[in-house]
């Protein structure tokens, strides 16, 4: 059945992938034999609407699945059974009256309560206008009583204006009115509850709460699943996964982060305690370049979710130190009496090498059908030869969603699903893919261009134009959030 899916007007590229992931999570494709990895939902745009419009029609197999998606989604505002639509209220009336009575009558009975809510996009209307619009639905034979606080059935009138200032979108050719029964709505308190400014323990690279929940949804985090973050930091991503009931586990190369934090009441563990979440199974001091897992251990995690360091706010590090990696000093053993407070030396860890190690780790440690969800930076130029994503023979890329960092760069949320077991042959094939990938990307990733594009002097453009007068050379953040 087709449902009206109304999105929040933000993170436009993330919206459909999240809904499709949740549809798979709630069993929308259990009878689909054509593509067991990641089937696609059927989508339609309302007439005259722009692809970035927050209004879409989606075909789902049941109302229960539509409700579950809306209740859990971060970007879906609501799902509605559409009773009618039109370019005027006369057309809307005709559309509602022509909707099958067998679909309408169960929600109009005398032993039920109802409410009609008016919502708009691209315009604001007064309470008096809303009241007049609601009173215009006398042709619908409601037999129940009105209940504004806790009705059995909530109906929505949604009006889209055709003005020029339509929230940054091209104006709709004509006004559109939707009327439908609410099937499910999102939890509006979730993001304010978990926002970073109220977090007990916070670091400079902590993942925004809304993005962390989107990543957890992409990874299909649910009770009984084990989710791993190899760059755990202050645990923001694992907090989101734990909220959905998943068991969590993390690792970081900086032992001060995972062990000490900023004191006994300000550490990764206290973030879970703050929200009453299940504590992580474990937090390891581990190097993604030299993972601690015993040889032969495979298929442990249901999902790996992370934000690899790509050198903007924090550069990647790996074990060894420059002298050790160059062979200037021999490997050493830390004495037992110094191990408690010892901080191992580290060396720079390039993003290309980091991503290769991440894919190799995921290929070994993810169960079949498990998901790898991570961010990767790319150039915004459409025809750039560098704009292809890291690949691995074990994985199929099922979605990529962009978030703008600057005028030249954006980061892409990649969601991959494991489709084949890890073997020695696949390991060798992946190594060849990595060498080709490194050759194409090393020029711009390893020369620091990404950092300088996001952090640049505020007056750099004036300087290039020959009108540079400011002496302030302090680097300022030049990024942009959508």
Coordinates of C-alpha atoms in Angstrom, one line a residue:
X1 CA 0.0 0.0 0.0
X2 CA 1.2 3.5 -0.7
X3 CA 1.8 5.9 2.2
X4 CA 2.6 9.6 2.4
X5 CA 6.0 9.8 3.9
X6 CA 6.8 13.3 5.3
X7 CA 10.4 14.0 6.0
X8 CA 12.1 16.6 8.1
X9 CA 13.7 19.1 5.7
X10 CA 17.3 18.3 6.6
X11 CA 20.1 15.8 5.6
X12 CA 18.3 15.4 2.3
X13 CA 20.7 12.7 1.0
X14 CA 20.2 10.5 4.0
X15 CA 16.4 10.2 4.0
X16 CA 15.6 7.4 1.6
X17 CA 18.6 5.2 2.6
X18 CA 17.5 5.3 6.2
X19 CA 13.9 4.4 5.4
X20 CA 15.0 1.5 3.2
X21 CA 17.3 0.2 5.9
X22 CA 14.5 0.3 8.5
X23 CA 12.2 -1.3 6.0
X24 CA 14.6 -4.3 5.8
X25 CA 15.0 -4.3 9.6
X26 CA 11.2 -4.6 10.1
X27 CA 10.7 -7.3 7.5
X28 CA 9.4 -5.5 4.5
X29 CA 11.5 -7.7 2.1
X30 CA 11.2 -11.1 3.8
X31 CA 9.4 -12.6 0.9
X32 CA 11.6 -10.9 -1.8
X33 CA 13.8 -13.4 -3.5
X34 CA 15.3 -11.1 -6.2
X35 CA 17.8 -9.2 -4.0
X36 CA 18.2 -10.6 -0.6
X37 CA 21.0 -8.2 0.2
X38 CA 19.2 -4.9 -0.1
X39 CA 16.0 -4.6 -2.1
X40 CA 14.8 -1.2 -3.1
X41 CA 11.5 0.3 -2.0
X42 CA 9.1 1.9 -4.6
X43 CA 9.0 5.7 -4.3
X44 CA 6.9 8.3 -6.1
X45 CA 6.9 12.1 -6.0
X46 CA 3.6 14.0 -5.6
X47 CA 2.7 15.9 -8.8
X48 CA 4.9 18.9 -9.5
X49 CA 7.2 18.3 -6.5
X50 CA 11.0 18.7 -6.6
X51 CA 13.1 15.6 -5.7
X52 CA 14.3 17.4 -2.6
X53 CA 10.7 17.9 -1.4
X54 CA 10.0 16.5 2.1
X55 CA 6.9 14.8 0.7
X56 CA 7.2 11.4 -0.9
X57 CA 4.9 8.4 -1.5
X58 CA 6.4 5.0 -0.5
X59 CA 5.0 1.6 -1.1
X60 CA 5.1 -0.6 2.0
X61 CA 3.6 -4.1 2.6
X62 CA 1.7 -3.3 5.8
X63 CA 0.6 -0.5 8.2
X64 CA 2.6 -2.1 11.0
X65 CA 5.9 -1.7 9.0
X66 CA 5.0 1.9 8.1
X67 CA 4.4 2.6 11.8
X68 CA 7.6 1.0 13.0
X69 CA 9.7 2.9 10.4
X70 CA 8.1 6.2 11.4
X71 CA 8.5 5.6 15.1
X72 CA 12.2 4.7 14.9
X73 CA 13.4 7.0 12.0
X74 CA 15.3 10.1 12.7
X75 CA 14.4 11.9 9.5
X76 CA 10.8 10.8 8.9
X77 CA 8.4 13.3 10.5
X78 CA 5.4 11.0 9.9
X79 CA 3.7 8.3 7.9
X80 CA 0.1 8.8 6.7
X81 CA -2.6 6.8 5.0
X82 CA -3.5 9.3 2.3
X83 CA -7.2 9.8 2.0
X84 CA -7.1 12.6 -0.5
X85 CA -5.0 15.3 -2.2
X86 CA -5.7 18.2 -4.5
X87 CA -4.7 21.6 -5.8
X88 CA -7.7 23.3 -4.1
X89 CA -10.0 22.4 -1.3
X90 CA -12.7 21.5 -3.8
X91 CA -10.4 19.0 -5.4
X92 CA -9.4 17.7 -2.0
X93 CA -13.0 17.2 -1.1
X94 CA -13.7 15.2 -4.2
X95 CA -10.6 13.1 -3.6
X96 CA -11.6 12.3 0.0
X97 CA -15.2 11.4 -0.9
X98 CA -13.9 9.1 -3.6
X99 CA -11.6 7.2 -1.2
X100 CA -13.1 3.7 -0.5
X101 CA -15.5 3.7 2.4
X102 CA -14.2 0.4 3.6
X103 CA -10.9 2.1 4.3
X104 CA -12.5 5.2 6.0
X105 CA -15.4 3.9 8.1
X106 CA -13.4 1.9 10.7
X107 CA -11.9 5.2 11.9
X108 CA -15.1 7.2 12.0
X109 CA -17.1 5.0 14.4
X110 CA -19.0 6.5 17.4
X111 CA -16.9 4.6 20.0
X112 CA -13.7 6.3 18.9
X113 CA -12.1 9.7 19.4
X114 CA -10.3 11.8 16.8
X115 CA -8.4 15.0 16.2
X116 CA -7.5 17.0 13.1
X117 CA -4.1 18.7 13.0
X118 CA -3.2 21.4 10.5
X119 CA 0.4 21.5 9.2
X120 CA 2.1 23.6 6.5
X121 CA 5.3 23.8 4.5
X122 CA 6.5 27.1 3.0
X123 CA 4.0 29.2 4.8
X124 CA 2.5 30.0 8.3
X125 CA -1.2 30.3 9.0
X126 CA -2.9 31.6 12.1
X127 CA -4.9 29.6 14.7
X128 CA -8.1 31.2 13.4
X129 CA -7.3 30.1 9.8
X130 CA -6.6 26.6 11.1
X131 CA -9.9 26.4 12.9
X132 CA -11.8 27.5 9.8
X133 CA -10.0 24.9 7.7
X134 CA -10.8 22.1 10.2
X135 CA -14.5 23.2 10.3
X136 CA -14.6 22.7 6.5
X137 CA -14.4 18.9 6.9
X138 CA -18.0 18.5 7.8
X139 CA -18.5 16.3 4.8
X140 CA -16.5 13.6 6.5
X141 CA -19.0 11.6 8.6
X142 CA -17.1 11.6 11.9
X143 CA -19.3 9.9 14.6
X144 CA -16.8 9.9 17.5
X145 CA -15.9 12.7 19.9
X146 CA -13.1 15.2 19.5
X147 CA -10.1 14.5 21.8
X148 CA -7.3 17.0 21.5
X149 CA -4.9 15.4 24.0
X150 CA -5.0 11.6 23.4
X151 CA -7.2 10.7 20.4
X152 CA -7.6 7.2 19.0
X153 CA -7.1 8.5 15.5
X154 CA -5.2 11.6 14.5
X155 CA -5.9 13.1 11.0
X156 CA -3.6 15.6 9.3
X157 CA -4.3 18.4 6.8
X158 CA -1.0 19.4 5.2
X159 CA -0.8 22.4 2.9
X160 CA 2.2 23.2 0.7
X161 CA 2.4 26.7 -0.6
X162 CA 3.5 27.6 -4.1
X163 CA 5.4 30.8 -3.1
X164 CA 9.0 31.6 -4.1
X165 CA 10.4 31.3 -0.6
X166 CA 9.5 27.6 -0.2
X167 CA 12.3 26.6 2.2
X168 CA 14.9 26.8 -0.5
X169 CA 13.2 24.6 -2.9
X170 CA 11.8 25.6 -6.4
X171 CA 8.2 26.7 -6.0
X172 CA 5.6 24.1 -6.5
X173 CA 3.6 24.8 -9.7
X174 CA 0.4 25.0 -7.7
X175 CA -0.7 24.7 -4.1
X176 CA -1.1 21.1 -2.8
X177 CA -3.3 19.9 0.0
X178 CA -3.0 16.4 1.6
X179 CA -5.4 14.9 4.0
X180 CA -4.6 11.6 5.7
X181 CA -4.7 9.4 8.8
X182 CA -1.6 9.3 10.9
X183 CA 0.0 5.9 10.9
X184 CA 3.2 6.7 12.9
X185 CA 5.3 9.7 13.9
X186 CA 8.9 10.1 15.0
X187 CA 10.0 10.5 18.6
X188 CA 10.5 14.3 18.8
X189 CA 12.3 14.0 22.2
X190 CA 15.1 11.7 21.1
X191 CA 17.6 14.1 19.7
X192 CA 17.2 16.8 22.4
X193 CA 17.7 14.1 25.0
X194 CA 21.0 13.0 23.5
X195 CA 22.4 16.3 22.1
X196 CA 26.1 16.7 22.7
X197 CA 25.9 19.9 24.8
X198 CA 24.4 17.9 27.6
X199 CA 26.8 14.9 27.3
X200 CA 28.9 14.1 30.4
X201 CA 32.1 13.2 28.5
X202 CA 32.8 15.0 25.2
X203 CA 35.8 15.1 22.9
X204 CA 36.7 17.3 19.9
X205 CA 35.7 14.6 17.4
X206 CA 32.4 13.4 19.1
X207 CA 29.8 12.5 16.5
X208 CA 26.7 14.6 16.4
X209 CA 23.8 12.8 18.1
X210 CA 21.5 13.0 15.1
X211 CA 24.1 11.6 12.7
X212 CA 25.1 8.9 15.2
X213 CA 21.4 7.7 15.3
X214 CA 21.3 7.7 11.5
X215 CA 24.4 5.5 11.4
X216 CA 22.9 3.1 14.0
X217 CA 19.8 2.9 11.8
X218 CA 21.9 2.2 8.7
X219 CA 23.6 -0.6 10.6
X220 CA 20.3 -2.1 11.7
X221 CA 21.2 -1.9 15.4
X222 CA 18.7 -4.0 17.4
X223 CA 18.6 -6.0 20.7
X224 CA 20.8 -9.1 20.5
X225 CA 23.2 -7.6 17.9
X226 CA 26.9 -6.8 18.7
X227 CA 28.1 -3.5 17.3
X228 CA 31.8 -2.5 17.2
X229 CA 33.5 0.9 16.7
X230 CA 37.3 0.6 16.1
X231 CA 37.7 4.4 16.6
X232 CA 35.4 4.7 19.6
X233 CA 36.7 8.0 21.1
X234 CA 34.1 9.2 23.6
X235 CA 31.6 6.6 22.5
X236 CA 29.0 8.8 20.7
X237 CA 28.2 6.2 18.0
X238 CA 28.0 3.3 20.5
X239 CA 25.6 5.4 22.7
X240 CA 23.2 5.6 19.7
X241 CA 23.5 1.8 19.0
X242 CA 22.9 1.0 22.7
X243 CA 19.8 3.2 22.7
X244 CA 18.3 0.7 20.2
X245 CA 19.2 -2.2 22.4
X246 CA 22.4 -3.4 20.7
X247 CA 25.4 -4.8 22.6
X248 CA 28.4 -2.6 22.0
X249 CA 32.1 -2.8 22.0
X250 CA 34.8 -0.2 21.1
X251 CA 38.5 0.3 20.7
X252 CA 40.8 3.3 20.4
X253 CA 44.5 3.7 20.1
X254 CA 44.7 6.3 22.8
X255 CA 44.5 4.5 26.2
X256 CA 43.8 7.8 28.0
X257 CA 40.5 8.0 26.2
X258 CA 39.1 4.5 26.8
X259 CA 40.6 4.1 30.3
X260 CA 40.8 7.5 32.0
X261 CA 38.6 10.1 30.2
X262 CA 38.6 13.2 32.4
X263 CA 38.1 11.5 35.7
X264 CA 36.0 8.7 37.4
X265 CA 32.7 10.4 36.5
X266 CA 33.6 11.8 33.1
X267 CA 34.6 9.0 30.8
X268 CA 33.1 6.7 28.1
X269 CA 31.3 4.6 30.7
X270 CA 29.7 7.6 32.3
X271 CA 28.1 8.5 29.0
X272 CA 26.2 5.2 29.0
X273 CA 25.4 5.6 32.7
X274 CA 23.9 9.1 32.0
X275 CA 21.2 7.7 29.7
X276 CA 20.7 4.5 31.6
X277 CA 22.0 2.4 28.8
X278 CA 23.6 -1.1 28.9
X279 CA 27.3 -0.7 29.4
X280 CA 29.7 -1.8 26.5
X281 CA 30.9 -5.4 26.5
X282 CA 34.4 -4.0 26.5
X283 CA 36.5 -1.0 25.6
X284 CA 40.0 -1.9 24.3
X285 CA 43.2 0.0 23.8
X286 CA 43.8 -1.4 20.2
X287 CA 45.4 -0.4 17.0
X288 CA 43.3 -0.7 13.8
X289 CA 46.6 -1.3 11.9
X290 CA 47.5 -4.2 14.3
X291 CA 44.2 -5.6 15.5
X292 CA 44.3 -7.6 18.7
X293 CA 42.1 -10.6 17.6
X294 CA 43.6 -14.0 17.7
X295 CA 44.4 -15.7 14.3
X296 CA 41.5 -17.6 12.8
X297 CA 38.8 -15.6 14.7
X298 CA 36.1 -14.6 12.3
X299 CA 32.4 -13.4 12.0
X300 CA 32.0 -12.0 15.5
X301 CA 30.2 -8.6 15.0
X302 CA 26.8 -7.9 13.4
X303 CA 27.8 -4.4 12.5
X304 CA 30.8 -2.1 12.5
X305 CA 30.0 1.6 12.7
X306 CA 32.8 4.3 12.8
X307 CA 34.1 7.6 11.7
X308 CA 37.7 7.0 10.6
X309 CA 40.2 9.8 11.3
X310 CA 40.8 11.7 8.1
X311 CA 43.0 14.5 9.4
X312 CA 40.6 17.5 9.8
X313 CA 40.0 17.7 13.5
X314 CA 42.2 14.7 14.4
X315 CA 44.8 12.8 12.4
X316 CA 45.0 9.0 12.4
X317 CA 47.7 7.3 14.5
X318 CA 49.1 3.8 14.5
X319 CA 51.5 2.0 16.8
X320 CA 55.2 2.0 16.4
X321 CA 56.6 5.5 16.5
X322 CA 58.6 7.1 13.6
X323 CA 62.0 5.7 14.8
X324 CA 60.6 2.2 15.2
X325 CA 58.9 2.2 11.8
X326 CA 62.1 3.5 10.1
X327 CA 64.2 0.8 11.8
X328 CA 66.2 3.4 13.8
X329 CA 65.5 1.5 17.1
X330 CA 64.7 -2.1 17.9
X331 CA 61.3 -3.3 19.2
X332 CA 61.2 -3.1 23.0
X333 CA 59.3 -4.7 25.9
X334 CA 57.7 -2.4 28.5
X335 CA 58.8 -3.5 32.0
X336 CA 55.9 -4.8 34.2
X337 CA 56.3 -2.0 36.8
X338 CA 55.7 0.6 34.1
X339 CA 52.9 -0.9 32.1
X340 CA 50.1 0.7 34.1
X341 CA 51.0 4.3 33.2
X342 CA 52.8 3.6 29.9
X343 CA 51.5 5.4 26.8
X344 CA 52.8 3.6 23.7
X345 CA 54.4 5.7 21.0
X346 CA 52.5 6.2 17.7
X347 CA 53.1 7.3 14.2
X348 CA 51.0 9.0 11.5
X349 CA 48.3 6.8 10.0
X350 CA 47.2 7.7 6.5
X351 CA 43.5 7.6 5.6
X352 CA 44.1 5.3 2.6
X353 CA 45.9 2.8 4.9
X354 CA 43.3 3.2 7.6
X355 CA 40.4 2.5 5.3
X356 CA 42.1 -0.6 3.8
X357 CA 42.7 -1.9 7.3
X358 CA 39.1 -1.1 8.2
X359 CA 37.7 -3.1 5.2
X360 CA 40.0 -6.0 6.0
X361 CA 38.9 -6.0 9.6
X362 CA 35.2 -5.9 8.6
X363 CA 35.6 -8.6 6.0
X364 CA 37.0 -10.9 8.7
X365 CA 35.0 -10.0 11.7
X366 CA 31.5 -9.3 10.4
X367 CA 28.9 -12.0 10.1
X368 CA 27.4 -12.7 6.7
X369 CA 24.9 -10.0 5.9
X370 CA 26.5 -7.8 8.5
X371 CA 26.9 -4.1 7.8
X372 CA 29.9 -1.7 7.7
X373 CA 28.9 2.0 8.1
X374 CA 31.5 4.7 8.0
X375 CA 32.3 8.2 6.7
X376 CA 34.7 8.9 3.8
X377 CA 35.7 12.4 2.4
X378 CA 35.5 13.1 -1.3
X379 CA 35.9 16.1 -3.7
X380 CA 32.7 17.9 -4.5
X381 CA 33.6 18.3 -8.2
X382 CA 31.3 15.9 -10.1
X383 CA 33.8 14.8 -12.7
X384 CA 36.7 14.4 -10.3
X385 CA 38.8 11.3 -11.1
X386 CA 39.2 10.7 -7.3
X387 CA 35.5 10.4 -6.6
X388 CA 35.2 6.7 -6.3
X389 CA 34.8 4.9 -3.0
X390 CA 37.0 2.2 -1.4
X391 CA 36.0 -1.3 -2.4
X392 CA 36.4 -4.9 -1.2
X393 CA 35.4 -8.2 -2.7
X394 CA 33.5 -9.2 0.4
X395 CA 31.2 -6.1 0.4
X396 CA 28.4 -4.6 -1.7
X397 CA 27.9 -0.8 -1.4
X398 CA 24.1 -0.3 -0.8
X399 CA 24.0 3.5 -0.1
X400 CA 26.1 6.6 -0.1
X401 CA 24.8 9.9 1.5
X402 CA 26.7 13.2 1.3
X403 CA 27.2 15.8 3.9
X404 CA 29.0 19.1 2.9
X405 CA 32.2 20.0 4.7
X406 CA 33.3 23.0 2.6
X407 CA 33.0 24.5 -0.9
X408 CA 35.4 21.8 -2.3
X409 CA 34.9 18.8 0.0
X410 CA 32.1 16.7 1.5
X411 CA 32.0 13.5 3.5
X412 CA 30.0 10.5 2.4
X413 CA 28.3 8.0 4.7
X414 CA 29.0 4.7 3.1
X415 CA 26.8 1.6 4.0
X416 CA 28.2 -1.7 2.9
X417 CA 26.8 -5.2 3.5
X418 CA 29.0 -8.4 3.6
X419 CA 28.0 -10.7 0.8
X420 CA 30.8 -13.4 0.8
X421 CA 33.0 -15.1 3.4
X422 CA 36.6 -14.0 4.0
X423 CA 39.2 -16.2 2.3
X424 CA 42.9 -15.9 1.5
X425 CA 42.0 -15.4 -2.2
X426 CA 39.7 -12.5 -1.3
X427 CA 42.5 -11.1 0.9
X428 CA 44.9 -11.0 -2.1
X429 CA 42.2 -9.5 -4.4
X430 CA 41.4 -6.9 -1.8
X431 CA 45.1 -6.0 -1.6
X432 CA 45.2 -5.3 -5.3
X433 CA 42.1 -3.2 -5.1
X434 CA 43.7 -1.2 -2.3
X435 CA 46.9 -0.5 -4.3
X436 CA 44.8 0.8 -7.2
X437 CA 42.7 2.9 -4.9
X438 CA 45.7 4.3 -3.1
X439 CA 47.3 5.3 -6.4
X440 CA 44.2 7.3 -7.4
X441 CA 43.7 9.0 -4.0
X442 CA 47.1 9.5 -2.4
X443 CA 47.8 12.7 -4.3
X444 CA 45.0 14.7 -2.6
X445 CA 44.5 12.8 0.6
X446 CA 48.1 12.6 1.7
X447 CA 49.2 16.2 0.9
X448 CA 46.9 17.9 3.5
X449 CA 44.6 19.4 0.9
X450 CA 41.5 18.2 2.8
X451 CA 42.5 19.9 6.0
X452 CA 43.4 23.2 4.3
X453 CA 40.1 23.2 2.4
X454 CA 38.0 22.9 5.6
X455 CA 40.3 25.1 7.8
X456 CA 41.5 28.1 6.0
X457 CA 42.3 31.8 6.9
X458 CA 39.1 33.8 7.0
X459 CA 40.4 36.3 4.4
X460 CA 42.1 33.9 2.0
X461 CA 39.8 34.9 -0.8
X462 CA 40.5 38.6 -0.3
X463 CA 44.2 37.8 -0.3
X464 CA 44.0 36.1 -3.6
X465 CA 42.0 39.1 -5.0
X466 CA 44.7 41.5 -3.9
X467 CA 42.6 43.2 -1.3
X468 CA 44.1 41.5 1.8
X469 CA 44.5 43.9 4.7
X470 CA 43.9 41.7 7.8
X471 CA 46.9 40.5 9.7
X472 CA 44.9 37.8 11.5
X473 CA 46.2 34.5 10.2
X474 CA 44.5 32.3 12.8
X475 CA 42.8 29.3 11.2
X476 CA 39.1 29.5 11.4
X477 CA 36.4 26.9 10.7
X478 CA 35.1 27.4 7.2
X479 CA 32.8 24.4 7.0
X480 CA 29.1 24.2 6.4
X481 CA 26.5 21.9 8.0
X482 CA 23.2 21.0 6.2

